[in-house]
PDB file of C-alpha atoms in Angstrom:
ATOM      1  CA  ASP A   1      20.041  28.311  34.701  1.00 67.00           C
ATOM      2  CA  ASN A   2      19.995  24.815  33.261  1.00 68.00           C
ATOM      3  CA  PRO A   3      16.746  23.530  31.750  1.00 62.00           C
ATOM      4  CA  SER A   4      14.817  20.919  33.697  1.00 62.00           C
ATOM      5  CA  ALA A   5      14.418  17.356  32.403  1.00 57.00           C
ATOM      6  CA  GLU A   6      10.804  18.180  31.489  1.00 55.00           C
ATOM      7  CA  ASP A   7      12.008  21.082  29.316  1.00 56.00           C
ATOM      8  CA  VAL A   8      14.284  18.921  27.179  1.00 53.00           C
ATOM      9  CA  THR A   9      12.527  15.532  27.132  1.00 54.00           C
ATOM     10  CA  ALA A  10       9.726  14.819  24.682  1.00 52.00           C
ATOM     11  CA  THR A  11       6.627  13.631  26.480  1.00 54.00           C
ATOM     12  CA  GLY A  12       4.445  10.790  25.297  1.00 59.00           C
ATOM     13  CA  ALA A  13       1.661  13.266  24.541  1.00 59.00           C
ATOM     14  CA  ALA A  14       3.919  15.524  22.480  1.00 58.00           C
ATOM     15  CA  SER A  15       5.265  12.600  20.439  1.00 71.00           C
ATOM     16  CA  GLY A  16       1.853  10.952  19.904  1.00 81.00           C
ATOM     17  CA  LEU A  17       2.772   7.865  21.914  1.00 89.00           C
ATOM     18  CA  THR A  18      -0.057   8.004  24.465  1.00 89.00           C
ATOM     19  CA  GLU A  19      -2.535   6.998  21.737  1.00 91.00           C
ATOM     20  CA  LEU A  20      -0.813   3.580  21.653  1.00 93.00           C
ATOM     21  CA  VAL A  21      -1.863   2.570  25.189  1.00 94.00           C
ATOM     22  CA  GLY A  22      -4.111  -0.483  25.047  1.00 94.00           C
ATOM     23  CA  LYS A  23      -3.139  -1.389  21.481  1.00 96.00           C
ATOM     24  CA  SER A  24      -1.268  -4.482  20.438  1.00 96.00           C
ATOM     25  CA  GLY A  25       1.546  -5.174  18.035  1.00 97.00           C
ATOM     26  CA  ARG A  26       4.447  -7.492  17.352  1.00 97.00           C
ATOM     27  CA  THR A  27       8.111  -7.313  18.349  1.00 97.00           C
ATOM     28  CA  MET A  28      10.614  -6.887  15.535  1.00 97.00           C
ATOM     29  CA  THR A  29      13.620  -7.498  17.771  1.00 97.00           C
ATOM     30  CA  ARG A  30      14.273  -9.179  21.097  1.00 97.00           C
ATOM     31  CA  CYS A  31      13.313  -6.855  23.958  1.00 96.00           C
ATOM     32  CA  ARG A  32      15.808  -7.263  26.795  1.00 95.00           C
ATOM     33  CA  PRO A  33      14.416  -4.995  28.072  1.00 94.00           C
ATOM     34  CA  SER A  34      14.428  -2.519  25.177  1.00 95.00           C
ATOM     35  CA  GLY A  35      13.744  -3.339  21.569  1.00 96.00           C
ATOM     36  CA  MET A  36      11.594  -2.491  18.568  1.00 96.00           C
ATOM     37  CA  ALA A  37       7.972  -3.358  17.800  1.00 96.00           C
ATOM     38  CA  VAL A  38       5.434  -2.601  15.086  1.00 95.00           C
ATOM     39  CA  ILE A  39       2.174  -1.142  16.383  1.00 94.00           C
ATOM     40  CA  ASP A  40      -0.489  -0.068  13.862  1.00 90.00           C
ATOM     41  CA  GLY A  41       2.122  -0.239  11.092  1.00 91.00           C
ATOM     42  CA  ARG A  42       4.421   2.124  13.010  1.00 90.00           C
ATOM     43  CA  ARG A  43       7.914   1.159  14.218  1.00 93.00           C
ATOM     44  CA  VAL A  44       8.176   2.034  17.896  1.00 93.00           C
ATOM     45  CA  ASP A  45      11.006   1.752  20.419  1.00 94.00           C
ATOM     46  CA  VAL A  46       9.601  -0.264  23.320  1.00 96.00           C
ATOM     47  CA  VAL A  47      10.644  -1.527  26.755  1.00 96.00           C
ATOM     48  CA  ALA A  48       9.515  -4.899  28.121  1.00 97.00           C
ATOM     49  CA  ASP A  49       7.750  -4.795  31.488  1.00 95.00           C
ATOM     50  CA  GLY A  50       9.563  -7.481  33.453  1.00 89.00           C
ATOM     51  CA  THR A  51      10.928 -10.436  31.521  1.00 90.00           C
ATOM     52  CA  MET A  52      12.632 -10.487  28.134  1.00 96.00           C
ATOM     53  CA  ILE A  53      10.415 -10.843  25.053  1.00 97.00           C
ATOM     54  CA  ASP A  54      11.706 -12.662  21.961  1.00 97.00           C
ATOM     55  CA  ALA A  55      11.424 -11.255  18.432  1.00 97.00           C
ATOM     56  CA  ASP A  56       8.219 -11.836  16.440  1.00 97.00           C
ATOM     57  CA  ARG A  57       6.015 -12.156  19.542  1.00 97.00           C
ATOM     58  CA  PRO A  58       2.632 -10.477  20.127  1.00 97.00           C
ATOM     59  CA  VAL A  59       2.713  -7.641  22.664  1.00 97.00           C
ATOM     60  CA  ALA A  60       0.264  -5.224  24.270  1.00 97.00           C
ATOM     61  CA  ILE A  61       1.099  -1.645  25.235  1.00 96.00           C
ATOM     62  CA  LEU A  62       0.604  -1.205  28.987  1.00 96.00           C
ATOM     63  CA  ARG A  63       1.577   2.418  29.452  1.00 95.00           C
ATOM     64  CA  VAL A  64       3.667   5.308  28.210  1.00 93.00           C
ATOM     65  CA  GLU A  65       6.138   6.889  30.641  1.00 90.00           C
ATOM     66  CA  GLY A  66       7.464  10.041  29.043  1.00 86.00           C
ATOM     67  CA  ASN A  67       8.885   8.714  25.771  1.00 87.00           C
ATOM     68  CA  ARG A  68       9.088   5.068  26.970  1.00 91.00           C
ATOM     69  CA  VAL A  69       6.484   2.686  25.576  1.00 95.00           C
ATOM     70  CA  VAL A  70       6.126  -0.205  28.019  1.00 96.00           C
ATOM     71  CA  VAL A  71       4.914  -3.537  26.614  1.00 97.00           C
ATOM     72  CA  VAL A  72       4.057  -6.993  27.885  1.00 97.00           C
ATOM     73  CA  GLU A  73       3.987 -10.216  25.880  1.00 96.00           C
ATOM     74  CA  VAL A  74       0.541 -11.530  25.003  1.00 95.00           C
ATOM     75  CA  LEU A  75       0.793 -15.202  25.881  1.00 89.00           C
ATOM     76  CA  LYS A  76      -2.223 -16.343  23.888  1.00 79.00           C
ATOM     77  CA  GLU A  77      -3.170 -14.603  20.635  1.00 53.00           C
ATOM     78  CA  ALA A  78      -6.813 -13.665  20.154  1.00 54.00           C
ATOM     79  CA  SER A  79      -7.074 -15.880  17.046  1.00 53.00           C
ATOM     80  CA  GLU A  80      -6.327 -18.976  19.128  1.00 52.00           C
ATOM     81  CA  SER A  81      -9.220 -20.583  20.955  1.00 50.00           C
ATOM     82  CA  SER A  82      -9.086 -23.106  23.775  1.00 49.00           C
TER      83      SER A  82
END
C-alpha cells in the first residue's frame, strides 16, 4: 500500500506555521505567486492570494493550507495615517 498524501506531507500544525495566521511581515522576494517573506524574524515560503506582490512590501498572513502560507499585500501600513 502506498502512503496517503496526509501521511507524507507536513501539516501547518506540525511545522508550526498555523501560529503565523493573522500576523504581518514583509516580502523578501517577488511573490508570483510564490516567494519568500520574513514574519516575526523568520524566513517563510509564502504564496500570494491573487495578484503578484513585489519584493519589500508589507503582507498579512491570511491562512495556512497544509504547508502553504497564504499572504495578501497590506496596501496601507499601520504607521501611515490619512
